[in-house]
Tab-separated table of C-alpha atoms in Angstrom:
chain	number	residue	atom	x	y	z
B	1245	MET	CA	-56.310	-27.286	-7.170
B	1246	ILE	CA	-53.086	-27.515	-5.195
B	1247	ARG	CA	-52.748	-30.830	-3.363
B	1248	LYS	CA	-52.759	-30.542	0.412
B	1249	LYS	CA	-50.030	-32.296	2.313
B	1250	ARG	CA	-51.470	-35.193	4.255
B	1251	SER	CA	-48.609	-37.661	4.440
B	1252	ILE	CA	-48.888	-38.118	8.211
B	1253	VAL	CA	-52.575	-39.025	7.990
B	1254	GLN	CA	-51.998	-41.386	5.088
B	1255	ALA	CA	-49.090	-43.062	6.856
B	1256	ALA	CA	-51.303	-43.635	9.882
B	1257	LEU	CA	-54.034	-45.131	7.711
B	1258	CYS	CA	-51.557	-47.473	6.028
B	1259	LEU	CA	-50.150	-48.569	9.392
B	1260	THR	CA	-53.663	-49.200	10.691
B	1261	ALA	CA	-54.516	-51.296	7.640
B	1262	ALA	CA	-51.271	-53.224	7.942
B	1263	ALA	CA	-51.755	-53.904	11.633
B	1264	SER	CA	-55.325	-55.054	11.008
B	1265	LEU	CA	-54.211	-57.542	8.375
B	1266	VAL	CA	-51.429	-59.006	10.497
B	1267	ILE	CA	-53.627	-59.397	13.592
B	1268	SER	CA	-56.596	-60.938	11.767
B	1269	GLY	CA	-54.679	-63.092	9.309
B	1270	GLY	CA	-51.366	-63.852	10.950
B	1271	ILE	CA	-49.936	-64.888	14.284
B	1272	VAL	CA	-53.219	-64.961	16.226
B	1273	GLN	CA	-54.843	-67.503	13.917
B	1274	ALA	CA	-51.640	-69.324	13.023
B	1275	LYS	CA	-51.667	-71.358	16.248
B	1276	GLY	CA	-54.444	-73.587	14.997
B	1277	ASN	CA	-52.829	-74.515	11.703
B	1278	THR	CA	-50.949	-77.783	11.477
B	1279	ALA	CA	-49.975	-77.643	7.813
B	1280	SER	CA	-47.109	-79.794	6.628
B	1281	THR	CA	-44.027	-78.059	5.229
B	1282	LYS	CA	-43.973	-80.330	2.152
B	1283	ALA	CA	-46.143	-78.979	-0.643
B	1284	LYS	CA	-47.050	-80.900	-3.783
B	1285	ASN	CA	-48.839	-78.000	-5.474
B	1286	VAL	CA	-48.226	-74.243	-5.301
B	1287	ILE	CA	-50.759	-71.625	-6.392
B	1288	LEU	CA	-49.309	-68.107	-6.299
B	1289	PHE	CA	-51.671	-65.154	-6.753
B	1290	VAL	CA	-50.312	-61.715	-7.622
B	1291	GLY	CA	-52.620	-58.729	-7.297
B	1292	ASP	CA	-50.413	-56.382	-9.261
B	1293	GLY	CA	-50.095	-53.012	-7.520
B	1294	MET	CA	-52.343	-54.154	-4.646
B	1295	GLY	CA	-51.145	-52.728	-1.346
B	1296	ALA	CA	-52.701	-53.012	2.115
B	1297	ALA	CA	-55.032	-50.036	1.581
B	1298	GLN	CA	-56.315	-51.483	-1.702
B	1299	ARG	CA	-57.079	-54.757	0.068
B	1300	ASP	CA	-58.966	-52.852	2.743
B	1301	ALA	CA	-61.008	-50.916	0.175
B	1302	ILE	CA	-61.897	-54.144	-1.624
B	1303	ARG	CA	-62.872	-55.709	1.704
B	1304	LEU	CA	-65.022	-52.792	2.882
B	1305	ASN	CA	-66.903	-52.581	-0.406
B	1306	THR	CA	-67.338	-56.355	-0.733
B	1307	VAL	CA	-67.899	-57.827	2.743
B	1308	GLY	CA	-68.015	-54.838	5.096
B	1309	LEU	CA	-66.268	-53.737	8.259
B	1310	ASN	CA	-66.153	-57.131	9.940
B	1311	GLY	CA	-66.077	-59.403	6.925
B	1312	ASN	CA	-63.162	-61.262	5.393
B	1313	LEU	CA	-62.200	-61.527	1.764
B	1314	GLN	CA	-61.145	-64.938	0.495
B	1315	MET	CA	-57.625	-63.573	0.210
B	1316	ASP	CA	-57.601	-62.378	3.829
B	1317	ASP	CA	-59.277	-65.388	5.406
B	1318	MET	CA	-56.034	-67.346	5.637
B	1319	PRO	CA	-54.143	-68.467	8.765
B	1320	TYR	CA	-50.752	-66.912	8.009
B	1321	SER	CA	-49.610	-63.477	6.890
B	1322	ALA	CA	-46.437	-61.494	6.327
B	1323	PHE	CA	-45.171	-58.263	4.821
B	1324	LEU	CA	-42.712	-57.961	1.951
B	1325	ARG	CA	-40.255	-55.175	1.167
B	1326	THR	CA	-40.466	-54.413	-2.523
B	1327	HIS	CA	-37.406	-52.371	-3.513
B	1328	SER	CA	-35.356	-53.445	-6.524
B	1329	THR	CA	-31.834	-52.117	-6.991
B	1330	THR	CA	-33.589	-48.775	-6.520
B	1331	ALA	CA	-36.082	-47.723	-3.852
B	1332	VAL	CA	-39.188	-48.008	-6.029
B	1333	THR	CA	-39.537	-51.152	-8.109
B	1334	ASP	CA	-41.413	-52.024	-11.263
B	1335	SER	CA	-43.268	-55.280	-11.873
B	1336	ALA	CA	-40.401	-56.907	-13.756
B	1337	ALA	CA	-37.798	-56.449	-11.030
B	1338	ALA	CA	-40.228	-57.262	-8.222
B	1339	GLY	CA	-41.464	-60.330	-10.067
B	1340	THR	CA	-37.917	-61.518	-10.706
B	1341	ALA	CA	-37.194	-61.211	-6.981
B	1342	ILE	CA	-40.224	-63.373	-6.178
B	1343	ALA	CA	-39.656	-65.899	-8.958
B	1344	SER	CA	-35.880	-66.258	-8.703
B	1345	GLY	CA	-34.793	-64.868	-5.337
B	1346	VAL	CA	-32.537	-62.054	-6.579
B	1347	LYS	CA	-32.807	-58.276	-6.599
B	1348	THR	CA	-32.335	-56.767	-10.025
B	1349	TYR	CA	-32.853	-53.580	-12.045
B	1350	ASN	CA	-36.250	-52.271	-13.139
B	1351	GLY	CA	-37.262	-53.768	-16.460
B	1352	ALA	CA	-35.286	-56.993	-15.959
B	1353	VAL	CA	-37.114	-60.267	-16.613
B	1354	GLY	CA	-35.504	-63.378	-15.152
B	1355	VAL	CA	-31.999	-61.895	-15.139
B	1356	ASP	CA	-29.897	-60.529	-12.291
B	1357	ALA	CA	-28.349	-57.085	-11.991
B	1358	ASN	CA	-25.525	-58.247	-14.287
B	1359	LYS	CA	-28.054	-59.422	-16.891
B	1360	LYS	CA	-27.307	-63.088	-16.227
B	1361	PRO	CA	-30.261	-65.523	-16.336
B	1362	VAL	CA	-31.485	-66.787	-12.969
B	1363	LYS	CA	-33.518	-69.969	-12.497
B	1364	THR	CA	-37.197	-69.462	-11.723
B	1365	LEU	CA	-39.657	-71.316	-9.495
B	1366	LEU	CA	-41.543	-72.453	-12.577
B	1367	GLU	CA	-38.363	-73.902	-14.060
B	1368	VAL	CA	-37.588	-75.661	-10.766
B	1369	ALA	CA	-41.098	-77.116	-10.760
B	1370	LYS	CA	-40.657	-78.351	-14.317
B	1371	GLY	CA	-37.397	-80.004	-13.266
B	1372	LEU	CA	-39.286	-81.817	-10.503
B	1373	GLY	CA	-41.669	-83.242	-13.076
B	1374	LYS	CA	-44.515	-80.932	-12.123
B	1375	SER	CA	-46.905	-79.280	-14.549
B	1376	THR	CA	-46.782	-75.492	-14.840
B	1377	GLY	CA	-49.178	-72.693	-15.671
B	1378	LEU	CA	-49.377	-68.911	-16.042
B	1379	VAL	CA	-52.692	-67.042	-15.958
B	1380	THR	CA	-53.271	-63.284	-16.161
B	1381	THR	CA	-55.726	-60.605	-17.245
B	1382	SER	CA	-52.782	-58.762	-18.809
B	1383	GLN	CA	-50.762	-59.873	-21.811
B	1384	ILE	CA	-49.533	-63.378	-21.020
B	1385	THR	CA	-46.100	-62.023	-21.962
B	1386	ASP	CA	-46.290	-59.009	-19.635
B	1387	ALA	CA	-43.733	-58.593	-16.872
B	1388	THR	CA	-45.305	-60.593	-14.041
B	1389	PRO	CA	-45.970	-63.847	-15.902
B	1390	ALA	CA	-42.802	-63.353	-17.948
B	1391	VAL	CA	-40.474	-63.495	-14.945
B	1392	PHE	CA	-41.558	-67.068	-14.202
B	1393	GLY	CA	-40.976	-68.488	-17.670
B	1394	SER	CA	-38.402	-66.406	-19.547
B	1395	HIS	CA	-35.118	-64.489	-19.390
B	1396	VAL	CA	-34.738	-61.195	-21.269
B	1397	GLU	CA	-32.904	-57.987	-20.460
B	1398	ASP	CA	-35.915	-55.763	-21.192
B	1399	ARG	CA	-39.556	-56.493	-20.408
B	1400	SER	CA	-40.626	-54.951	-23.722
B	1401	GLN	CA	-39.311	-57.993	-25.634
B	1402	GLN	CA	-42.666	-59.722	-25.403
B	1403	SER	CA	-42.403	-61.878	-28.520
B	1404	LYS	CA	-39.084	-63.274	-27.320
B	1405	ILE	CA	-40.780	-64.022	-24.003
B	1406	ALA	CA	-43.561	-65.898	-25.812
B	1407	LYS	CA	-41.084	-67.986	-27.792
B	1408	GLN	CA	-39.179	-68.883	-24.627
B	1409	TYR	CA	-42.415	-70.090	-23.017
B	1410	LEU	CA	-42.806	-72.558	-25.841
B	1411	ASP	CA	-39.225	-73.623	-26.530
B	1412	ASN	CA	-37.391	-73.249	-23.218
B	1413	SER	CA	-39.563	-73.290	-20.100
B	1414	LYS	CA	-42.289	-75.287	-21.898
B	1415	VAL	CA	-45.161	-73.890	-19.815
B	1416	ASP	CA	-48.133	-76.267	-20.006
B	1417	VAL	CA	-51.006	-73.783	-19.591
B	1418	LEU	CA	-50.830	-70.162	-20.811
B	1419	LEU	CA	-53.995	-68.075	-20.433
B	1420	GLY	CA	-54.313	-64.301	-20.835
B	1421	GLY	CA	-54.265	-61.493	-23.375
B	1422	GLY	CA	-51.589	-60.192	-25.688
B	1423	GLU	CA	-52.255	-61.937	-29.001
B	1424	ASP	CA	-50.545	-59.007	-30.765
B	1425	PHE	CA	-47.124	-60.339	-29.725
B	1426	TRP	CA	-47.756	-63.843	-31.101
B	1427	TYR	CA	-48.430	-62.767	-34.707
B	1428	PRO	CA	-46.152	-60.708	-36.988
B	1429	ALA	CA	-47.219	-57.304	-38.282
B	1430	GLY	CA	-49.927	-57.557	-40.922
B	1431	ASN	CA	-51.363	-60.785	-39.518
B	1432	PRO	CA	-54.122	-59.830	-37.049
B	1433	GLY	CA	-54.904	-63.361	-35.948
B	1434	LYS	CA	-58.248	-63.832	-34.168
B	1435	PHE	CA	-58.514	-60.225	-32.960
B	1436	GLU	CA	-58.597	-57.425	-35.526
B	1437	ASP	CA	-55.900	-54.776	-35.647
B	1438	HIS	CA	-56.882	-51.234	-34.630
B	1439	PRO	CA	-60.118	-52.160	-32.826
B	1440	ALA	CA	-62.572	-49.385	-32.026
B	1441	GLU	CA	-61.963	-49.643	-28.287
B	1442	ASP	CA	-58.229	-48.987	-28.785
B	1443	PRO	CA	-57.020	-48.160	-32.335
B	1444	THR	CA	-53.366	-48.320	-31.207
B	1445	GLU	CA	-53.501	-52.118	-30.849
B	1446	GLU	CA	-52.115	-54.183	-33.712
B	1447	SER	CA	-50.097	-57.335	-34.312
B	1448	LYS	CA	-46.421	-56.635	-33.756
B	1449	GLY	CA	-44.682	-59.961	-33.203
B	1450	THR	CA	-40.955	-60.238	-33.926
B	1451	GLU	CA	-40.527	-64.027	-33.841
B	1452	GLY	CA	-42.804	-65.230	-36.636
B	1453	ASN	CA	-46.196	-66.867	-36.208
B	1454	LEU	CA	-45.925	-68.197	-32.665
B	1455	VAL	CA	-49.506	-69.445	-32.542
B	1456	ASP	CA	-48.752	-71.847	-35.405
B	1457	HIS	CA	-45.512	-72.750	-33.648
B	1458	ALA	CA	-47.451	-73.537	-30.472
B	1459	LYS	CA	-49.919	-75.718	-32.347
B	1460	LYS	CA	-47.055	-77.729	-33.856
B	1461	LEU	CA	-45.751	-78.280	-30.330
B	1462	GLY	CA	-49.092	-79.774	-29.286
B	1463	TYR	CA	-50.835	-76.778	-27.713
B	1464	GLN	CA	-54.583	-76.402	-28.064
B	1465	TYR	CA	-55.193	-72.784	-29.089
B	1466	VAL	CA	-58.357	-71.146	-27.742
B	1467	THR	CA	-59.639	-67.572	-28.016
B	1468	SER	CA	-62.994	-67.565	-26.194
B	1469	LYS	CA	-64.637	-68.722	-22.987
B	1470	GLU	CA	-66.513	-71.443	-24.840
B	1471	GLU	CA	-63.377	-72.783	-26.527
B	1472	LEU	CA	-61.529	-72.776	-23.204
B	1473	GLN	CA	-64.281	-74.766	-21.518
B	1474	LYS	CA	-64.150	-77.373	-24.287
B	1475	ALA	CA	-60.341	-77.698	-24.280
B	1476	LYS	CA	-59.110	-81.115	-23.210
B	1477	ASN	CA	-56.414	-81.795	-20.648
B	1478	GLY	CA	-52.924	-81.206	-21.973
B	1479	LYS	CA	-51.129	-78.126	-23.226
B	1480	ILE	CA	-53.346	-75.068	-23.651
B	1481	LEU	CA	-52.574	-71.645	-25.101
B	1482	GLY	CA	-55.434	-69.214	-24.575
B	1483	LEU	CA	-55.181	-65.635	-25.876
B	1484	PHE	CA	-58.340	-63.615	-25.306
B	1485	ALA	CA	-57.467	-60.049	-26.345
B	1486	ASN	CA	-55.044	-58.002	-28.431
B	1487	GLU	CA	-53.362	-56.594	-25.338
B	1488	GLU	CA	-54.749	-56.501	-21.764
B	1489	MET	CA	-58.149	-58.106	-21.174
B	1490	PHE	CA	-59.632	-54.699	-20.324
B	1491	GLN	CA	-59.266	-51.050	-21.360
B	1492	GLN	CA	-57.374	-48.747	-18.988
B	1493	LYS	CA	-57.864	-45.086	-19.822
B	1494	PRO	CA	-58.465	-41.920	-17.796
B	1495	GLU	CA	-61.793	-42.171	-15.994
B	1496	GLY	CA	-64.705	-41.571	-18.314
B	1497	GLU	CA	-62.604	-41.881	-21.477
B	1498	GLY	CA	-63.318	-45.485	-22.365
B	1499	ASP	CA	-61.915	-47.210	-19.289
B	1500	VAL	CA	-63.612	-50.549	-18.673
B	1501	TYR	CA	-62.860	-53.814	-16.868
B	1502	ASN	CA	-64.526	-56.578	-18.882
B	1503	PRO	CA	-62.355	-59.693	-19.461
B	1504	VAL	CA	-64.098	-61.985	-21.941
B	1505	VAL	CA	-63.030	-64.873	-19.716
B	1506	PRO	CA	-63.255	-64.062	-15.983
B	1507	LEU	CA	-60.099	-64.663	-13.967
B	1508	LYS	CA	-61.867	-67.256	-11.814
B	1509	ASP	CA	-62.791	-69.282	-14.921
B	1510	MET	CA	-59.227	-69.210	-16.232
B	1511	THR	CA	-58.004	-70.259	-12.778
B	1512	GLN	CA	-60.475	-73.146	-12.600
B	1513	LYS	CA	-59.480	-74.438	-16.043
B	1514	ALA	CA	-55.794	-74.200	-15.187
B	1515	LEU	CA	-56.337	-76.148	-11.962
B	1516	ASP	CA	-58.434	-78.809	-13.693
B	1517	THR	CA	-55.728	-79.286	-16.310
B	1518	LEU	CA	-52.579	-79.091	-14.199
B	1519	SER	CA	-53.885	-81.258	-11.354
B	1520	THR	CA	-53.930	-84.346	-13.580
B	1521	ASN	CA	-50.156	-84.582	-12.997
B	1522	LYS	CA	-49.567	-86.905	-10.032
B	1523	LYS	CA	-46.305	-85.082	-9.267
B	1524	GLY	CA	-48.115	-81.792	-8.727
B	1525	PHE	CA	-47.954	-78.364	-10.303
B	1526	PHE	CA	-46.926	-74.726	-10.018
B	1527	LEU	CA	-49.469	-72.106	-11.051
B	1528	MET	CA	-49.102	-68.308	-11.038
B	1529	VAL	CA	-52.313	-66.275	-11.366
B	1530	GLU	CA	-52.164	-62.491	-11.818
B	1531	GLU	CA	-54.829	-59.807	-11.735
B	1532	GLU	CA	-53.389	-56.881	-13.665
B	1533	GLY	CA	-56.395	-54.591	-13.375
B	1534	THR	CA	-55.523	-53.705	-9.791
B	1535	ASP	CA	-52.361	-52.083	-11.130
B	1536	GLU	CA	-53.459	-50.599	-14.445
B	1537	MET	CA	-56.585	-48.984	-13.021
B	1538	ALA	CA	-54.580	-47.589	-10.110
B	1539	HIS	CA	-52.159	-46.031	-12.605
B	1540	GLU	CA	-55.206	-44.165	-13.913
B	1541	ASN	CA	-56.263	-43.354	-10.332
B	1542	ASN	CA	-59.553	-45.130	-11.009
B	1543	ALA	CA	-60.621	-46.479	-7.626
B	1544	LYS	CA	-63.921	-47.942	-8.841
B	1545	LEU	CA	-62.263	-50.271	-11.331
B	1546	THR	CA	-59.304	-50.972	-9.049
B	1547	ILE	CA	-61.790	-52.300	-6.508
B	1548	LYS	CA	-63.716	-54.209	-9.178
B	1549	ALA	CA	-60.540	-55.913	-10.396
B	1550	GLY	CA	-59.679	-56.797	-6.810
B	1551	GLN	CA	-63.102	-58.360	-6.349
B	1552	GLU	CA	-62.509	-60.534	-9.409
B	1553	LEU	CA	-59.127	-61.564	-8.018
B	1554	ASP	CA	-60.814	-62.558	-4.773
B	1555	LYS	CA	-63.238	-64.811	-6.644
B	1556	ALA	CA	-60.280	-66.566	-8.248
B	1557	VAL	CA	-58.654	-67.006	-4.844
B	1558	GLY	CA	-61.897	-68.636	-3.684
B	1559	VAL	CA	-61.610	-71.165	-6.512
B	1560	ALA	CA	-58.061	-72.026	-5.426
B	1561	LYS	CA	-59.063	-72.345	-1.783
B	1562	GLU	CA	-61.784	-74.835	-2.685
B	1563	PHE	CA	-59.176	-76.852	-4.564
B	1564	ALA	CA	-56.777	-76.671	-1.619
B	1565	LYS	CA	-59.444	-77.926	0.800
B	1566	LYS	CA	-59.744	-81.078	-1.308
B	1567	HIS	CA	-55.969	-81.295	-1.822
B	1568	PRO	CA	-54.304	-80.385	1.509
B	1569	ASP	CA	-50.835	-80.805	0.013
B	1570	THR	CA	-51.404	-77.472	-1.765
B	1571	LEU	CA	-49.861	-74.121	-0.797
B	1572	VAL	CA	-51.880	-71.015	-1.695
B	1573	LEU	CA	-50.283	-67.559	-1.524
B	1574	VAL	CA	-51.754	-64.122	-2.239
B	1575	LEU	CA	-49.422	-61.141	-2.553
B	1576	ALA	CA	-48.545	-58.141	-4.690
B	1577	ASP	CA	-45.382	-57.126	-6.502
B	1578	HIS	CA	-45.627	-53.476	-5.334
B	1579	GLU	CA	-48.191	-50.800	-4.484
B	1580	THR	CA	-49.550	-48.442	-7.116
B	1581	GLY	CA	-51.083	-45.006	-6.702
B	1582	GLY	CA	-50.318	-44.118	-3.099
B	1583	PHE	CA	-53.853	-45.331	-2.404
B	1584	ALA	CA	-55.440	-44.018	0.822
B	1585	LEU	CA	-58.816	-44.588	2.489
B	1586	GLU	CA	-60.611	-41.541	3.869
B	1587	GLY	CA	-63.877	-40.733	5.580
B	1588	VAL	CA	-66.569	-38.536	4.105
B	1589	ASP	CA	-65.522	-34.897	4.651
B	1590	ASP	CA	-66.660	-32.115	2.330
B	1591	LYS	CA	-63.912	-29.848	3.641
B	1592	ASP	CA	-61.162	-32.371	2.884
B	1593	GLU	CA	-60.467	-32.465	-0.844
B	1594	SER	CA	-57.193	-32.611	-2.716
B	1595	GLY	CA	-55.779	-33.212	-6.152
B	1596	ASP	CA	-56.967	-32.331	-9.608
B	1597	GLY	CA	-57.400	-34.207	-12.870
B	1598	ILE	CA	-57.309	-37.958	-12.388
B	1599	SER	CA	-55.880	-37.544	-8.870
B	1600	LYS	CA	-59.108	-36.128	-7.459
B	1601	GLU	CA	-60.708	-38.103	-4.662
B	1602	ASP	CA	-62.822	-41.035	-5.857
B	1603	GLY	CA	-66.090	-41.933	-4.241
B	1604	PRO	CA	-68.054	-42.188	-2.202
B	1605	PHE	CA	-67.994	-45.988	-2.010
B	1606	SER	CA	-70.418	-47.935	0.115
B	1607	ILE	CA	-69.325	-50.097	3.026
B	1608	TYR	CA	-71.178	-53.359	2.540
B	1609	GLY	CA	-73.889	-54.073	5.109
B	1610	SER	CA	-73.988	-50.542	6.483
B	1611	LYS	CA	-74.977	-46.996	5.622
B	1612	GLU	CA	-71.383	-45.817	5.935
B	1613	GLN	CA	-69.209	-44.716	3.040
B	1614	PHE	CA	-65.559	-44.012	2.315
B	1615	TYR	CA	-63.478	-42.098	-0.223
B	1616	VAL	CA	-60.250	-43.046	-1.953
B	1617	ASP	CA	-57.450	-40.516	-2.421
B	1618	TRP	CA	-54.266	-40.788	-4.464
B	1619	THR	CA	-50.740	-39.434	-4.129
B	1620	THR	CA	-49.299	-40.576	-7.473
B	1621	SER	CA	-50.150	-42.290	-10.746
B	1622	GLY	CA	-47.003	-44.384	-10.411
B	1623	HIS	CA	-45.626	-46.994	-8.025
B	1624	THR	CA	-44.672	-46.442	-4.395
B	1625	GLY	CA	-42.031	-48.084	-2.234
B	1626	VAL	CA	-44.210	-49.277	0.665
B	1627	ASP	CA	-44.277	-52.850	1.979
B	1628	ILE	CA	-47.051	-55.090	0.695
B	1629	PRO	CA	-49.076	-57.795	2.491
B	1630	LEU	CA	-48.945	-61.522	1.850
B	1631	THR	CA	-51.422	-64.138	3.071
B	1632	ALA	CA	-50.972	-67.906	2.982
B	1633	MET	CA	-52.758	-71.181	3.643
B	1634	GLY	CA	-52.081	-74.848	3.152
B	1635	SER	CA	-48.978	-76.979	3.029
B	1636	GLY	CA	-45.940	-74.943	4.065
B	1637	ALA	CA	-47.945	-71.804	4.850
B	1638	GLU	CA	-46.369	-71.536	8.297
B	1639	LEU	CA	-43.187	-70.364	6.579
B	1640	PHE	CA	-44.882	-67.070	5.707
B	1641	THR	CA	-44.866	-64.862	8.794
B	1642	GLY	CA	-42.909	-61.734	9.692
B	1643	VAL	CA	-41.385	-59.024	7.534
B	1644	HIS	CA	-39.088	-60.089	4.694
B	1645	GLU	CA	-37.492	-59.007	1.453
B	1646	ASN	CA	-39.611	-60.129	-1.487
B	1647	THR	CA	-36.845	-62.586	-2.425
B	1648	TYR	CA	-37.929	-64.605	0.620
B	1649	VAL	CA	-40.987	-65.894	-1.270
B	1650	HIS	CA	-38.730	-67.791	-3.671
B	1651	ASP	CA	-36.700	-69.298	-0.852
B	1652	ALA	CA	-39.741	-70.245	1.233
B	1653	ILE	CA	-41.430	-72.018	-1.692
B	1654	LEU	CA	-38.262	-74.037	-2.252
B	1655	LYS	CA	-38.408	-74.950	1.453
B	1656	ALA	CA	-42.049	-75.961	1.062
B	1657	TRP	CA	-40.937	-78.266	-1.743
B	1658	GLY	CA	-38.234	-79.703	0.503
B	1659	LEU	CA	-35.386	-78.277	-1.569
B	1660	MET	CA	-33.941	-75.852	1.018
B	1661	LYS	CA	-33.387	-76.062	4.777
């Protein structure tokens, strides 16, 4: 079926969603917040690929028309421009902008456009004596976590990224998937090579046995929810899958979102561990399913991943209530899929293959429903929303380049005017 042109309608929907988020989460509510601009702890959530329309779909399906997600129920909000050195970014370049405050080329991890290393927020935190952590449902060495703790010219160099975590940035807590990049070929580690759910997965490390290396450096290595719960405070390396902690395939062809350790549990363990440092901590938590499932134009699992992200945000907010010197941020690196919300209309259908409309989805607490439509299986160049609460959150209002996040966090730490 030939796709109908509906760009004007979709633009209007995106503007409506954006306006709704700013009004409900931003300036109107900001008046009552008296947060200090000096933060001891920073918890940065990245819903990879999660634009304003995705957040609205997650909200409608989870809490209804008038409800608020944990990630939206915050007193400050802003919008971020996402372009890299080109109009449409990837996660590596967008993440580098957030982590280090510079625009760079797509595929770059912790290096500028001239391929020179740039200091990251995690490295600054380590220099301040703070503990540091990276948590994701993707490979722990994938682009978004990588930009905070490593410097390579190409995001595909995942084993080099892993080694830099251990030897250079010395990240205290590392939780996610991607065991394949920590073991050399022929050594499957905890998770078997060529598993039934994805026969293409196999150990492919290029830097030797990095799990053994981590253990020698004092890391506790865990591979299950039970082992993670039993891990003592200190350095923790948790790898819970060969690659991502889910299977992203075309709808109906084995796609499933089923992390063996839920994101909220990994977040809780990271907070419990890192918060023992009296000087504070920096923690980045990523939900990758919101991006990978959108690449497959799978709205059902995109929403499900977003719901799991929201549960993790709730864990962080509970921590922040008990520790008011904590800044909590929720943002995305870019939008994926050209995601649009539509009403139920049998005469309004577009796309074929994976780009067909998804739905209907229920609106919680009502008999109403909505559909999701797609314009691409790739990234788009639209602005993405950010919400903030806690110490220094008042810095996050307005429309900014994504590099502003780096600068504002340094201000919240008292390192920039």
